[in-house]
CSV table of C-alpha atoms in Angstrom, one decimal:
chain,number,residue,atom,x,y,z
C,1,UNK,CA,-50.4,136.8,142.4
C,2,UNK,CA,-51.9,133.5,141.9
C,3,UNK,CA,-49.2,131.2,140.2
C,4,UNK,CA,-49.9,129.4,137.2
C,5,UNK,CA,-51.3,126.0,136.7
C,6,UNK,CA,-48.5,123.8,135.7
C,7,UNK,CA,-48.9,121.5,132.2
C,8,UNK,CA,-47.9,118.3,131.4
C,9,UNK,CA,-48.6,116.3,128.3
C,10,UNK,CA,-47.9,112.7,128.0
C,11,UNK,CA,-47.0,111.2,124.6
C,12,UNK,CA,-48.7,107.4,125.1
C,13,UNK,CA,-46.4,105.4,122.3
C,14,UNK,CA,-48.7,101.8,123.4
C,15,UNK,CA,-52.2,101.2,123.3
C,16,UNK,CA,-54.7,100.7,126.2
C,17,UNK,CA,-54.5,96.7,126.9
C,18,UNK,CA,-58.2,95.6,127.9
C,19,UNK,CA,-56.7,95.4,131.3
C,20,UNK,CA,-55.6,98.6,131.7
C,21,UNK,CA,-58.4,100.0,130.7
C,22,UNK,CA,-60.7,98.2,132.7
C,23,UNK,CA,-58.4,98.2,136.1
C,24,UNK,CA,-57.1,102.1,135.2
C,25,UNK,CA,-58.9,103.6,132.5
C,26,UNK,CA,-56.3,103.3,130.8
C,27,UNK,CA,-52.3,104.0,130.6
C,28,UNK,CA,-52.8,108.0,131.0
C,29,UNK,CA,-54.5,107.4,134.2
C,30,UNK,CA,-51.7,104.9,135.4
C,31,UNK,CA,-48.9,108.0,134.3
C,32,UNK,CA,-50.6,110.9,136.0
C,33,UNK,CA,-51.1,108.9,139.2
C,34,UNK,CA,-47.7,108.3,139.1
C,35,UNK,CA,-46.1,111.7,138.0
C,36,UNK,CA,-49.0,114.1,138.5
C,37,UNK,CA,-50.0,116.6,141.5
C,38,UNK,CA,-53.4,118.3,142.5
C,39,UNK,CA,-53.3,121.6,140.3
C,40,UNK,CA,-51.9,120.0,137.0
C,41,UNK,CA,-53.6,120.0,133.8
C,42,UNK,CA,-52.5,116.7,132.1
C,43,UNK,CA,-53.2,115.8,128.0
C,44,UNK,CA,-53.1,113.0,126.6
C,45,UNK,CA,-51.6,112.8,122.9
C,46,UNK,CA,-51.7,109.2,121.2
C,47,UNK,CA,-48.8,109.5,119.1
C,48,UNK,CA,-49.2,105.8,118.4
C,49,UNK,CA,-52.3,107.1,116.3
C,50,UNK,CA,-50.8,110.1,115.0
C,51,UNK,CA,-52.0,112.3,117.7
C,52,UNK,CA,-49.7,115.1,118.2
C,53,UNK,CA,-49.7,118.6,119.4
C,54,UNK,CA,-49.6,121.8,117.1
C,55,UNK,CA,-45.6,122.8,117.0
C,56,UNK,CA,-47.6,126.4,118.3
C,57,UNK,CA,-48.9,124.8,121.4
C,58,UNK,CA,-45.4,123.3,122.9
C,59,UNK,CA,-44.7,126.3,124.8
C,60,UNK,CA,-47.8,125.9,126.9
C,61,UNK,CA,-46.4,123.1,128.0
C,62,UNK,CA,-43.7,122.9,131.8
C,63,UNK,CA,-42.8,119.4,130.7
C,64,UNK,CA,-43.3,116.1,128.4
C,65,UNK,CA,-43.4,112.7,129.1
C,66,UNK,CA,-42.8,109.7,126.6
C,67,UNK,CA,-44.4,106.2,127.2
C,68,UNK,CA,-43.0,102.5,126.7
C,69,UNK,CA,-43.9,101.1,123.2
C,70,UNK,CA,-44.1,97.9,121.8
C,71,UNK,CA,-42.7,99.4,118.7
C,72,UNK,CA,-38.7,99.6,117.9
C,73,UNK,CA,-37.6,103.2,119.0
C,74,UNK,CA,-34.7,103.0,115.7
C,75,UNK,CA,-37.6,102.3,113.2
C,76,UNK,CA,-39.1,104.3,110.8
C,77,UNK,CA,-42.8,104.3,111.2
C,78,UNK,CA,-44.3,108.0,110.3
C,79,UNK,CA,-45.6,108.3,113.9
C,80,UNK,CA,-41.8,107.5,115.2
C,81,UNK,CA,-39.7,109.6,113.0
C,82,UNK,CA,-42.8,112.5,113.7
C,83,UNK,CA,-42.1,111.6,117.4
C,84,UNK,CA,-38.1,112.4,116.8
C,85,UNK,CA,-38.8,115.3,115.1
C,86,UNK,CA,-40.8,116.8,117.7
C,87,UNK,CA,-38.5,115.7,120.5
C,88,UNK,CA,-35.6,117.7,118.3
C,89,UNK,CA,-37.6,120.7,118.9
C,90,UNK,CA,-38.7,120.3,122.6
C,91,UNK,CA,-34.8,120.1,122.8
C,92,UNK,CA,-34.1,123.7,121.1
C,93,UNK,CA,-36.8,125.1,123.5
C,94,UNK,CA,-35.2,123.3,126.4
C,95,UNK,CA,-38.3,121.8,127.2
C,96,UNK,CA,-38.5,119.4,130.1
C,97,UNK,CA,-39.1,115.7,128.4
C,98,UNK,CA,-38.9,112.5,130.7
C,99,UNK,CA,-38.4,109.3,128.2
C,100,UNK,CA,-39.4,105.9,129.4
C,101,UNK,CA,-38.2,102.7,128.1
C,102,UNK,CA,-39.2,103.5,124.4
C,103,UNK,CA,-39.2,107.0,125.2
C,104,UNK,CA,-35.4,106.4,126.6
C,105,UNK,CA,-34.0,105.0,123.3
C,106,UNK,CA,-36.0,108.1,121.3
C,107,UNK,CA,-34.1,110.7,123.5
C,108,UNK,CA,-30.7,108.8,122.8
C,109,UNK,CA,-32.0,108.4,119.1
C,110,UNK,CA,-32.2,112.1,118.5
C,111,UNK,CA,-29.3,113.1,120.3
C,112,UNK,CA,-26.9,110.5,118.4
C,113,UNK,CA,-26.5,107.9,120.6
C,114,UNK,CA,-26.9,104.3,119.5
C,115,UNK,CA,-29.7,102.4,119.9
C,116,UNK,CA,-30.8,98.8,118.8
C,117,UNK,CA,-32.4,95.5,119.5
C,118,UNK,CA,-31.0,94.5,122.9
C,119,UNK,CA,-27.6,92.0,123.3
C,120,UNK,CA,-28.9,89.9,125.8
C,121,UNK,CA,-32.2,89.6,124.1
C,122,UNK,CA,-35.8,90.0,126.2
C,123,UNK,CA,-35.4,91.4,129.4
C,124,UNK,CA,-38.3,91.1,132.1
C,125,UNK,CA,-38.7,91.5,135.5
C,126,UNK,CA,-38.2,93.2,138.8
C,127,UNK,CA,-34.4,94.4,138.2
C,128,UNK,CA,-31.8,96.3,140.5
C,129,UNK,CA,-29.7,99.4,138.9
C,130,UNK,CA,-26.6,100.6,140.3
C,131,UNK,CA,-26.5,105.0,140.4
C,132,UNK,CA,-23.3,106.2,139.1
C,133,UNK,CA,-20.9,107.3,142.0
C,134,UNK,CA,-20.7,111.2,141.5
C,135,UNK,CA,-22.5,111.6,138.7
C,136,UNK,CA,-26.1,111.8,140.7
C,137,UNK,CA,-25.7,115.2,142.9
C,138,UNK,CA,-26.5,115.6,146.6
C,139,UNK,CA,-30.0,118.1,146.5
C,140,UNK,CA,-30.9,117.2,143.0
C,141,UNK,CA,-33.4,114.7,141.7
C,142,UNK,CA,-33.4,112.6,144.2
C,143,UNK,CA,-33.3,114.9,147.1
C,144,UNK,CA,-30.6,114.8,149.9
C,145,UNK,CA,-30.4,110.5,150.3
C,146,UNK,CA,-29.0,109.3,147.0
C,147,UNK,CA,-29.2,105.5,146.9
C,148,UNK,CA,-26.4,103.8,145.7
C,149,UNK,CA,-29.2,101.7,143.8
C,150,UNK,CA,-32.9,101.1,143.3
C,151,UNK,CA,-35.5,98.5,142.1
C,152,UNK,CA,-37.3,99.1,139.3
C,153,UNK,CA,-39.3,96.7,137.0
C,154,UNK,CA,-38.1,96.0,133.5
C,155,UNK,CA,-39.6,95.1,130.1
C,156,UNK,CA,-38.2,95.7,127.0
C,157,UNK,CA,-35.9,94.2,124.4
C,158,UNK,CA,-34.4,96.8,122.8
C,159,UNK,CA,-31.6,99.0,124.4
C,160,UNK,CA,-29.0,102.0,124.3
C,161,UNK,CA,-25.8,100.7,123.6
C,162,UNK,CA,-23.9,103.9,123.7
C,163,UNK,CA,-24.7,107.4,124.2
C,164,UNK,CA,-23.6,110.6,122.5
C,165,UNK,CA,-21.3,113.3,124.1
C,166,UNK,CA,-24.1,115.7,125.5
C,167,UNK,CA,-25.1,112.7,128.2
C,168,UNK,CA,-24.7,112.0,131.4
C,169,UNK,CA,-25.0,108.4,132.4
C,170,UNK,CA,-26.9,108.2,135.6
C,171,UNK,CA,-27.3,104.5,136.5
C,172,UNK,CA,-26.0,101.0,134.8
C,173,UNK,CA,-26.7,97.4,135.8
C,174,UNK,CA,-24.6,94.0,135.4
C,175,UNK,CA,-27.2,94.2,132.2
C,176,UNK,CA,-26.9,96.9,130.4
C,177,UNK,CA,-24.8,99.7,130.3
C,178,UNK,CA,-27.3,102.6,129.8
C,179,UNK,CA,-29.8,102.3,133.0
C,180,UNK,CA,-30.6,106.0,133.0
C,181,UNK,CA,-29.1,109.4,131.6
C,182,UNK,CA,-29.6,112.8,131.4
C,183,UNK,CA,-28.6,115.1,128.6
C,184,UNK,CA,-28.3,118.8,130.0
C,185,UNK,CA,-31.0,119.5,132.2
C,186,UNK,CA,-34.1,119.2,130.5
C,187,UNK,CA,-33.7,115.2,129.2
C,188,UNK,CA,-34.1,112.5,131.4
C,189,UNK,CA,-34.1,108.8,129.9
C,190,UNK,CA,-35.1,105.6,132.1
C,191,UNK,CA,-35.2,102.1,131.0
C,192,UNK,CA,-37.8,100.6,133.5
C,193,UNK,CA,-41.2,101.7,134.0
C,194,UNK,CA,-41.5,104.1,136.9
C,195,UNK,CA,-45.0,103.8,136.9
C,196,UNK,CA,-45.7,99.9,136.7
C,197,UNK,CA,-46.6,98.6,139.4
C,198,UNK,CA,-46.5,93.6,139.6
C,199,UNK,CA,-50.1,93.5,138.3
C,200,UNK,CA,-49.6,95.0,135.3
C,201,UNK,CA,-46.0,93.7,134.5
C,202,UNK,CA,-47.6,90.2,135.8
C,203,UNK,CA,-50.5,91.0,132.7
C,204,UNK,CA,-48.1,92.2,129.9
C,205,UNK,CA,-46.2,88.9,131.0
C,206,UNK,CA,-49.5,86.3,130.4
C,207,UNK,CA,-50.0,88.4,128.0
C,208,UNK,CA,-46.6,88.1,126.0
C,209,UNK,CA,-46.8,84.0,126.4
C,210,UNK,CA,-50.5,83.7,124.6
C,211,UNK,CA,-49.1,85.6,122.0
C,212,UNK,CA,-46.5,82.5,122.2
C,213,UNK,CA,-43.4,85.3,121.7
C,214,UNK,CA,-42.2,84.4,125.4
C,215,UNK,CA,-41.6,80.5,126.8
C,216,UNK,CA,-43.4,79.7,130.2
C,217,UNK,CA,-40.0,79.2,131.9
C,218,UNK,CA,-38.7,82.1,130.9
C,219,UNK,CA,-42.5,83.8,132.1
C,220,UNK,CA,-41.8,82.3,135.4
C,221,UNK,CA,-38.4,83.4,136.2
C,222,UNK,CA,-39.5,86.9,135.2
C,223,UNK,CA,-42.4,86.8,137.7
C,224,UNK,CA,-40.5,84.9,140.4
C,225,UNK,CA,-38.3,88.1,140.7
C,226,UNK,CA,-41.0,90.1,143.0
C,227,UNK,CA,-41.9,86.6,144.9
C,228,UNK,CA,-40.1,88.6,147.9
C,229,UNK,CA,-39.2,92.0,146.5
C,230,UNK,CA,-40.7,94.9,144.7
C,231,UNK,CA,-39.7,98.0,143.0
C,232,UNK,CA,-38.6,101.4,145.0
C,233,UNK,CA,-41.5,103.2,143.4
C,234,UNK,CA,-41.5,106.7,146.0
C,235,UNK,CA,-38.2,107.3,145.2
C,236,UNK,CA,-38.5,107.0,141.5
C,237,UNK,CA,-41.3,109.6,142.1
C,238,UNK,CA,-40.0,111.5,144.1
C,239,UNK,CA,-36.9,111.9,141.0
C,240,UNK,CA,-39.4,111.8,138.0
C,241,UNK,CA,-41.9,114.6,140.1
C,242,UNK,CA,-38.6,116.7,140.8
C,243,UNK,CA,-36.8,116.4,137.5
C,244,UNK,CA,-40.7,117.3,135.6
C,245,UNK,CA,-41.2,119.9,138.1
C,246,UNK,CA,-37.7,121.7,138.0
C,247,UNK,CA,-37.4,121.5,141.9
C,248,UNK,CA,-33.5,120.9,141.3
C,249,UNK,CA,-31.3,120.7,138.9
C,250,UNK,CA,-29.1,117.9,138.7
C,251,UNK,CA,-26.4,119.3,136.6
């Protein structure tokens, strides 16, 4: 019996940059390279622009992931509270959903946790997060090594300040609280980008200062943190792949 194709969608909550899209082909490509595996079908739904799968068509799908945004996950556009809604019913079905930055808060939103414009303001950069002792499980996510932490590259200013009773925090830095966090096993909620690699932090960055919403110092100090460094992206792989995939359960 030949198994089944396996089928992801991926909810893009930005839009292409011109950079992207000429380096990429835009953010979708950037996700599947990142997440994807020969065999998968992958669809891309712009909810950004209102794009969103028929509620009849989610059980098609193995798993879900949710983008960054440059939009507030606690506001109250149509496309975000549409986006909640949704995410309330992949959560009845159990559906597999990985959130990412903006797609973090969203999980936390809809499962009662708090969310809001960050205390420490901006945060940018190549950043190290601390996995919470116990609470990741020898053979799940991350395999049989659990580091005690990991690099991964940060940009957002908004963040979870406290999360409901259904989660499980997962990783913390001297930061922020809320790193990553898991609710059952089917959610999984990451600050950083996974799937950014220093060229396109090092363009959202330029990018940020023409716009004159980010001082040059602070531009600098923000790119100075991969001078020597950069982020553990095969192991955040090999946890996003395994968590999307269902090769372990980490509960």
């Amino acid at each position: 019996m030949v198994n089944e194709q396996k089928r992801f969608a991926l909810f893009l909550a930005t839009s292409d940059s011109t950079f992207v899209k000429k380096t990429y082909g835009g953010y979708f490509n950037v996700f599947v390279s990142t997440f994807g595996e020969d065999g998968e079908q992958w669809d891309l739904f712009r909810v950004i622009d209102g794009e969103f799968p028929d509620d009849k068509d989610l059980d098609k799908y193995d798993g879900f992931v949710i983008s960054g945004s440059l939009h507030d996950a606690f506001g109250d556009d149509d496309w975000i509270v549409k986006l909640c809604s949704l995410c309330q019913k992949l959560d009845d079905m159990k559906k597999k959903v990985l959130g990412i930055c903006f797609g973090h808060q969203i999980l936390s939103r809809i499962k009662g946790g708090k969310i809001g414009r960050a205390s420490i303001g901006l945060d940018m950069g190549l950043r190290s997060i601390t996995m919470v002792k116990d609470a990741v499980k020898p053979g799940g996510y991350f395999g049989s090594q659990i580091p005690k932490s990991l690099a991964i590259i940060k940009c957002h200013q908004d963040e979870v300040f406290e999360l409901p009773e259904s989660a499980t925090l997962l990783a913390y830095s001297d930061k922020y609280n809320v790193e990553m966090c898991s609710y059952g096993n089917h959610f999984l909620g990451i600050q950083g980008h996974p799937e950014y690699n220093k060229e396109i932090l090092f363009e959202i960055i330029d990018r940020v200062v023409n716009l004159k919403l980010m001082e040059q110092e602070f531009a600098d100090k923000a790119k100075a943190t991969m001078d020597n460094a950069e982020p553990d992206r095969k192991q955040w792989q090999t946890l996003c792949k395994n968590f999307l995939k269902g090769r372990s359960e980490q509960v």
